[in-house]
Amino acid sequence: MTKQRLLHIQVLPLLSGVQNVMLNILENLPEDQYDIYVISQSGGPLIDKLAELYVTHIPMDSLKRDVSIQDFKAFIGIYRICRKYKFDIVHTHSSKPGFLGRIAARLAGVKKIIHTSHGYPFNVFQPLYKQFFYRICEALAGLFCDYMVFVNNADREMAVTSNLISKQKALTIYNGIDVPETFERQTKDEEFIIGSSFRFWEQKNPIQTIKVAIAVCKRVEQIKFIFLGDGELLEKCKKHVQNAGLEDRITFPGWQKDVIPWLKQFDVFLLYSKWEGLPISILEAMSIGLPIVASDINGNNELVSEQNGFLFKLNEVDKLIETLISLPERKEELIVWGNQSQLIVENKFSMKKFVSSYKSIYDL
């Protein structure tokens, strides 16, 4: 049986949400059916992980997140690579690789092109001209792919009704995750830990998150916060905590290769993102049975409901603070929420279902 040549295109060589979604696909594909390549920038932890999987990495440092003159160089590079390797399938992720990669691959003669949107690049926090520009780019790139995968239903419905992609091409495939072995959560009367895991950049709303944590800690001595991750806003967040004199109760352990041991220390998982696709961080927390408190935005609200946690509007800061303060006294409710989190993952967001859905597209 001849292997299919499969190319995935990313920008950043990190191990955050988008990269982990791609890795989950690659790790679970039959080795005897696919010859796999990945284009991304060089020099990050993703590269080592790809080597462990015996995936061929093609470095492309001209591929940037922001719009720049380098985009033309990246476009030509993708086109030439597609011509050289004659890929059967090209699968792009996120906005910049999705725009350049879909068009370049089609012009190079690739027969099957798939794009996964991990949340649209335009949102209400941007100037209108940027939103308009990105919408035009998405609509154009949509003409050059066979399937466009959305990680939540709300984005898919918006794209179809806005004529950014045809209904026939639009699919929803939820991100998936394995459920770890069950463990008995220990009751801690002396402290209550609210934790999170995210990249410290604007999308994740870290400054506002830290301000909420400070407000909560000033009112309830029992509550502590742990924030995993790194990013350009991390030092600014640490400065806020230092100024409040709360370094012993709001801590920043940094990026963790394996977050599960940390999540097992948490009593509640918090995510205050401004926009999302379908956050892997929440899925990880749900998989070990954590109750979730999250902003009521696309993606989050397809994972969290009154069954397994609490959703709040982005401007409901006072309501969020009061909710977090009340949690240590709601232990029985938290147990119910946590159990439901794990059941939801098992029934709706399993790794098996996720991989099977992508493989069915590859095999069409």
Coordinates of C-alpha atoms in Angstrom, one line a residue:
M1 CA 0.0 0.0 0.0
T2 CA 1.4 3.4 -1.1
K3 CA 1.7 5.9 1.7
Q4 CA -0.1 9.3 1.3
R5 CA 2.2 12.3 1.6
L6 CA 0.6 14.6 4.2
L7 CA 1.8 18.1 5.0
H8 CA 0.7 20.2 8.0
I9 CA 1.5 23.9 8.1
Q10 CA 1.9 25.9 11.4
V11 CA 3.6 29.1 12.3
L12 CA 5.0 28.9 15.8
P13 CA 7.2 26.0 16.9
L14 CA 5.6 26.0 20.4
L15 CA 3.6 23.4 22.3
S16 CA 0.5 25.3 22.9
G17 CA -3.1 24.6 21.9
V18 CA -3.0 24.7 18.1
Q19 CA 0.2 22.7 18.0
N20 CA -1.1 20.1 20.4
V21 CA -4.2 19.7 18.2
M22 CA -2.0 19.0 15.2
L23 CA 0.2 16.6 17.3
N24 CA -2.8 14.7 18.5
I25 CA -3.7 14.0 14.9
L26 CA -0.2 13.0 13.8
E27 CA 0.4 10.7 16.9
N28 CA -2.7 8.7 16.2
L29 CA -2.6 8.3 12.4
P30 CA -1.5 4.8 11.1
E31 CA 2.2 4.9 10.5
D32 CA 1.9 2.6 7.5
Q33 CA -0.6 4.9 5.7
Y34 CA 1.0 8.4 5.9
D35 CA 4.4 10.0 5.2
I36 CA 4.1 13.1 7.3
Y37 CA 5.8 16.5 7.0
V38 CA 5.4 19.8 9.0
I39 CA 6.2 23.3 8.0
S40 CA 6.8 25.8 10.8
Q41 CA 9.3 28.3 12.1
S42 CA 12.5 26.7 13.6
G43 CA 13.9 26.7 17.1
G44 CA 11.1 25.7 19.5
P45 CA 9.9 22.7 21.5
L46 CA 7.6 21.5 18.7
I47 CA 10.7 20.6 16.7
D48 CA 11.9 18.1 19.3
K49 CA 8.4 16.6 19.6
L50 CA 8.2 16.1 15.8
A51 CA 11.6 14.3 15.9
E52 CA 10.2 11.9 18.5
L53 CA 7.4 11.1 16.1
Y54 CA 9.7 10.7 13.1
V55 CA 7.9 13.5 11.3
T56 CA 10.0 15.4 8.8
H57 CA 10.2 19.1 9.8
I58 CA 10.7 21.8 7.1
P59 CA 11.8 25.1 8.7
M60 CA 10.4 28.3 7.3
D61 CA 11.3 31.3 9.4
S62 CA 9.7 33.7 6.8
L63 CA 6.3 32.4 8.0
K64 CA 5.2 35.0 10.5
R65 CA 2.1 35.7 12.6
D66 CA 1.9 39.3 11.6
V67 CA 1.4 40.7 8.1
S68 CA 4.8 41.5 6.6
I69 CA 6.9 41.6 3.4
Q70 CA 8.1 38.1 4.4
D71 CA 4.7 36.8 3.5
F72 CA 5.6 36.8 -0.2
K73 CA 8.7 34.8 0.5
A74 CA 6.8 32.3 2.6
F75 CA 4.2 31.9 -0.1
I76 CA 6.8 31.1 -2.7
G77 CA 8.5 28.7 -0.3
I78 CA 5.3 26.8 0.4
Y79 CA 4.5 26.7 -3.3
R80 CA 8.0 25.3 -4.1
I81 CA 7.9 22.7 -1.4
C82 CA 4.5 21.5 -2.5
R83 CA 5.8 21.2 -6.1
K84 CA 8.9 19.3 -4.9
Y85 CA 7.2 16.8 -2.6
K86 CA 4.0 16.4 -4.5
F87 CA 1.8 16.1 -1.4
D88 CA -1.5 14.2 -1.6
I89 CA -2.9 16.3 1.3
V90 CA -2.1 19.7 2.7
H91 CA -3.6 20.6 6.1
T92 CA -3.2 24.2 7.3
H93 CA -3.8 25.6 10.8
S94 CA -4.7 29.1 11.9
S95 CA -5.0 32.3 9.8
K96 CA -1.6 33.0 8.2
P97 CA -0.7 29.4 7.2
G98 CA -4.4 29.0 6.2
F99 CA -4.3 31.9 3.8
L100 CA -0.8 31.4 2.3
G101 CA -0.9 27.6 2.4
R102 CA -4.3 27.0 0.9
I103 CA -3.6 29.2 -2.1
A104 CA 0.0 28.1 -2.7
A105 CA -0.9 24.4 -2.4
R106 CA -3.7 24.6 -4.9
L107 CA -1.6 26.5 -7.4
A108 CA 1.1 23.8 -6.9
G109 CA -1.4 21.1 -7.9
V110 CA -2.2 19.6 -4.5
K111 CA -5.5 17.7 -4.9
K112 CA -6.8 17.7 -1.3
I113 CA -6.5 20.8 0.9
I114 CA -7.9 21.1 4.4
H115 CA -7.9 24.0 6.7
T116 CA -8.6 24.0 10.5
S117 CA -9.8 27.3 11.9
H118 CA -8.8 27.4 15.6
G119 CA -10.9 30.6 16.0
Y120 CA -11.2 33.3 13.4
P121 CA -8.5 36.0 13.1
F122 CA -11.0 38.8 13.3
N123 CA -13.0 39.8 16.5
V124 CA -14.7 42.7 18.1
F125 CA -11.5 43.8 19.8
Q126 CA -10.0 44.9 16.5
P127 CA -10.6 48.0 14.4
L128 CA -13.2 47.6 11.7
Y129 CA -10.8 47.9 8.9
K130 CA -8.8 44.9 10.2
Q131 CA -12.0 42.9 10.6
F132 CA -12.9 43.7 7.0
F133 CA -9.5 42.9 5.7
Y134 CA -9.3 39.5 7.5
R135 CA -12.8 38.6 6.3
I136 CA -11.9 39.3 2.7
C137 CA -8.7 37.1 3.1
E138 CA -10.7 34.2 4.7
A139 CA -13.4 34.3 1.9
L140 CA -10.7 34.3 -0.8
A141 CA -8.7 31.4 0.8
G142 CA -11.9 29.5 1.2
L143 CA -12.1 29.1 -2.6
F144 CA -8.8 27.2 -2.6
C145 CA -9.6 24.4 -0.1
D146 CA -11.8 21.3 -0.2
Y147 CA -12.8 21.3 3.5
M148 CA -12.7 23.9 6.3
V149 CA -12.8 22.4 9.8
F150 CA -14.1 24.5 12.7
V151 CA -13.5 23.5 16.3
N152 CA -16.8 24.9 17.5
N153 CA -20.3 25.2 15.9
A154 CA -20.7 28.9 16.5
D155 CA -17.7 29.8 14.2
R156 CA -18.9 27.4 11.5
E157 CA -22.4 28.9 11.5
M158 CA -21.0 32.4 11.4
A159 CA -18.7 31.5 8.5
V160 CA -21.5 29.9 6.4
T161 CA -24.1 32.7 7.0
S162 CA -21.4 35.3 6.3
N163 CA -20.5 33.6 3.0
L164 CA -16.9 33.1 4.1
I165 CA -17.1 29.4 3.1
S166 CA -19.7 27.3 1.4
K167 CA -21.9 25.0 3.5
Q168 CA -20.7 21.9 1.7
K169 CA -17.1 22.6 2.7
A170 CA -17.7 23.5 6.3
L171 CA -17.4 20.9 9.1
T172 CA -17.2 20.9 12.8
I173 CA -14.7 18.6 14.5
Y174 CA -14.3 19.2 18.2
N175 CA -10.8 18.9 19.6
G176 CA -10.3 15.7 21.5
I177 CA -8.4 14.5 24.6
D178 CA -7.6 11.3 26.4
V179 CA -9.1 10.9 29.8
P180 CA -6.4 10.1 32.4
E181 CA -6.8 7.3 34.9
T182 CA -9.1 8.3 37.7
F183 CA -7.7 9.4 41.0
E184 CA -9.1 10.4 44.3
R185 CA -9.1 14.2 44.8
Q186 CA -7.9 15.1 48.2
T187 CA -9.9 17.6 50.3
K188 CA -7.8 20.5 51.5
D189 CA -9.4 22.4 54.3
E190 CA -6.5 24.8 54.8
E191 CA -6.4 26.1 51.2
F192 CA -8.4 26.4 48.0
I193 CA -6.5 26.5 44.7
I194 CA -7.9 28.2 41.6
G195 CA -5.6 27.6 38.7
S196 CA -5.2 28.1 35.0
S197 CA -2.9 27.3 32.1
F198 CA -2.5 29.6 29.2
R199 CA -0.1 31.7 27.1
F200 CA 0.4 35.2 28.5
W201 CA -0.7 37.2 25.5
E202 CA -3.7 39.5 24.7
Q203 CA -6.1 36.8 23.6
K204 CA -6.0 35.1 27.0
N205 CA -6.7 38.3 28.9
P206 CA -4.0 37.8 31.5
I207 CA -3.9 41.3 33.0
Q208 CA -7.6 41.3 33.8
T209 CA -7.3 37.7 35.1
I210 CA -4.5 38.7 37.5
K211 CA -6.5 41.8 38.7
V212 CA -9.4 39.5 39.5
A213 CA -7.1 37.1 41.4
I214 CA -5.7 40.0 43.5
A215 CA -9.2 41.2 44.3
V216 CA -10.2 37.7 45.5
C217 CA -7.1 37.1 47.5
K218 CA -7.5 40.4 49.4
R219 CA -10.9 39.2 50.5
V220 CA -10.5 35.5 51.2
E221 CA -7.2 34.3 52.8
Q222 CA -8.0 30.6 52.1
I223 CA -7.8 31.1 48.3
K224 CA -4.6 30.8 46.3
F225 CA -4.0 31.0 42.5
I226 CA -1.6 29.1 40.3
F227 CA -1.0 30.3 36.7
L228 CA 0.9 28.0 34.3
G229 CA 2.4 29.3 31.1
D230 CA 4.7 31.9 29.6
G231 CA 4.4 34.7 27.1
E232 CA 5.1 38.4 26.6
L233 CA 2.7 39.6 29.3
L234 CA 4.0 37.3 32.0
E235 CA 6.4 39.8 33.6
K236 CA 3.8 42.5 33.6
C237 CA 1.4 40.2 35.4
K238 CA 4.1 39.3 38.0
K239 CA 4.6 43.0 38.6
H240 CA 1.0 43.5 39.5
V241 CA 1.2 40.7 42.0
Q242 CA 4.4 42.1 43.5
N243 CA 2.8 45.5 43.9
A244 CA -0.1 43.9 45.7
G245 CA 2.3 41.9 48.0
L246 CA 0.7 38.6 47.1
E247 CA 3.6 36.6 45.7
D248 CA 3.0 33.8 48.2
R249 CA -0.6 33.4 47.1
I250 CA -0.5 34.1 43.4
T251 CA 2.3 32.0 41.8
F252 CA 3.7 31.6 38.2
P253 CA 5.5 28.2 37.8
G254 CA 6.0 28.9 34.1
W255 CA 5.4 26.7 31.1
Q256 CA 5.0 23.0 31.9
K257 CA 5.6 20.2 29.4
D258 CA 3.1 18.1 31.4
V259 CA 0.3 20.1 33.0
I260 CA -1.7 17.2 34.4
P261 CA 0.2 16.8 37.7
W262 CA -0.4 20.6 38.2
L263 CA -4.1 20.4 37.3
K264 CA -4.5 17.7 40.0
Q265 CA -3.6 20.2 42.6
F266 CA -6.4 22.6 41.5
D267 CA -9.8 22.8 43.0
V268 CA -11.2 24.9 40.1
F269 CA -10.0 25.8 36.6
L270 CA -10.4 29.4 35.5
L271 CA -10.1 30.8 31.9
Y272 CA -10.9 34.5 31.2
S273 CA -10.1 34.5 27.4
K274 CA -11.4 37.2 25.1
W275 CA -11.8 34.8 22.2
E276 CA -11.1 31.1 21.6
G277 CA -11.5 28.2 19.2
L278 CA -12.0 25.3 21.5
P279 CA -9.4 25.6 24.3
I280 CA -7.3 22.5 24.9
S281 CA -6.6 23.9 28.4
I282 CA -10.2 23.5 29.4
L283 CA -10.4 20.1 27.9
E284 CA -7.4 19.0 29.9
A285 CA -8.9 20.3 33.1
M286 CA -12.3 18.6 32.4
S287 CA -10.5 15.3 31.6
I288 CA -9.3 15.0 35.2
G289 CA -12.7 16.1 36.6
L290 CA -12.2 19.8 37.4
P291 CA -15.1 22.2 37.6
I292 CA -14.6 25.1 35.2
V293 CA -15.2 28.9 35.5
A294 CA -14.8 30.5 32.1
S295 CA -15.7 33.5 30.0
D296 CA -18.9 33.1 28.0
I297 CA -17.4 33.2 24.5
N298 CA -17.5 31.0 21.4
G299 CA -15.7 27.7 22.1
N300 CA -15.8 28.1 25.9
N301 CA -19.6 27.9 25.9
E302 CA -19.6 24.6 24.0
L303 CA -17.5 23.1 26.8
V304 CA -18.9 24.7 29.9
S305 CA -22.5 25.0 31.1
E306 CA -24.3 25.0 34.4
Q307 CA -23.8 21.2 34.4
N308 CA -20.0 21.5 35.0
G309 CA -19.2 25.0 35.9
F310 CA -20.0 28.7 35.6
L311 CA -19.9 31.0 32.6
F312 CA -19.5 34.8 32.9
K313 CA -19.7 37.7 30.4
L314 CA -16.4 39.5 29.8
N315 CA -17.6 42.7 31.5
E316 CA -19.0 40.9 34.5
V317 CA -15.9 41.4 36.6
D318 CA -17.7 41.9 39.9
K319 CA -19.9 38.8 39.3
L320 CA -16.8 36.8 38.6
I321 CA -15.1 37.9 41.8
E322 CA -18.1 37.1 43.9
T323 CA -18.4 33.7 42.3
L324 CA -14.8 32.8 42.9
I325 CA -15.1 34.0 46.5
S326 CA -18.1 31.7 47.1
L327 CA -16.5 28.5 45.7
P328 CA -14.7 27.2 48.8
E329 CA -18.1 27.0 50.5
R330 CA -19.7 25.1 47.6
K331 CA -17.8 21.8 47.9
E332 CA -20.7 19.5 47.1
E333 CA -21.6 21.5 44.0
L334 CA -18.0 21.4 42.9
I335 CA -17.9 17.7 43.1
V336 CA -21.0 17.4 40.9
W337 CA -19.5 19.9 38.4
G338 CA -16.2 18.0 38.3
N339 CA -17.8 14.6 37.7
Q340 CA -19.9 16.1 34.9
S341 CA -16.7 17.6 33.3
Q342 CA -15.2 14.2 33.0
L343 CA -18.4 12.6 31.6
I344 CA -18.7 15.4 29.0
V345 CA -15.2 14.7 27.8
E346 CA -15.7 11.0 27.6
N347 CA -19.0 11.3 25.7
K348 CA -18.3 14.2 23.4
F349 CA -14.6 15.1 23.2
S350 CA -12.8 11.8 23.1
M351 CA -9.5 11.5 21.3
K352 CA -10.8 8.5 19.4
K353 CA -13.7 10.5 17.9
F354 CA -11.5 13.4 17.1
V355 CA -8.9 11.4 15.2
S356 CA -11.5 9.3 13.4
S357 CA -13.2 12.4 12.1
Y358 CA -10.0 13.8 10.7
K359 CA -8.9 10.5 9.2
S360 CA -12.3 10.2 7.5
I361 CA -11.6 13.5 5.7
Y362 CA -8.1 12.4 4.7
D363 CA -9.4 9.2 3.3
L364 CA -12.3 10.7 1.2

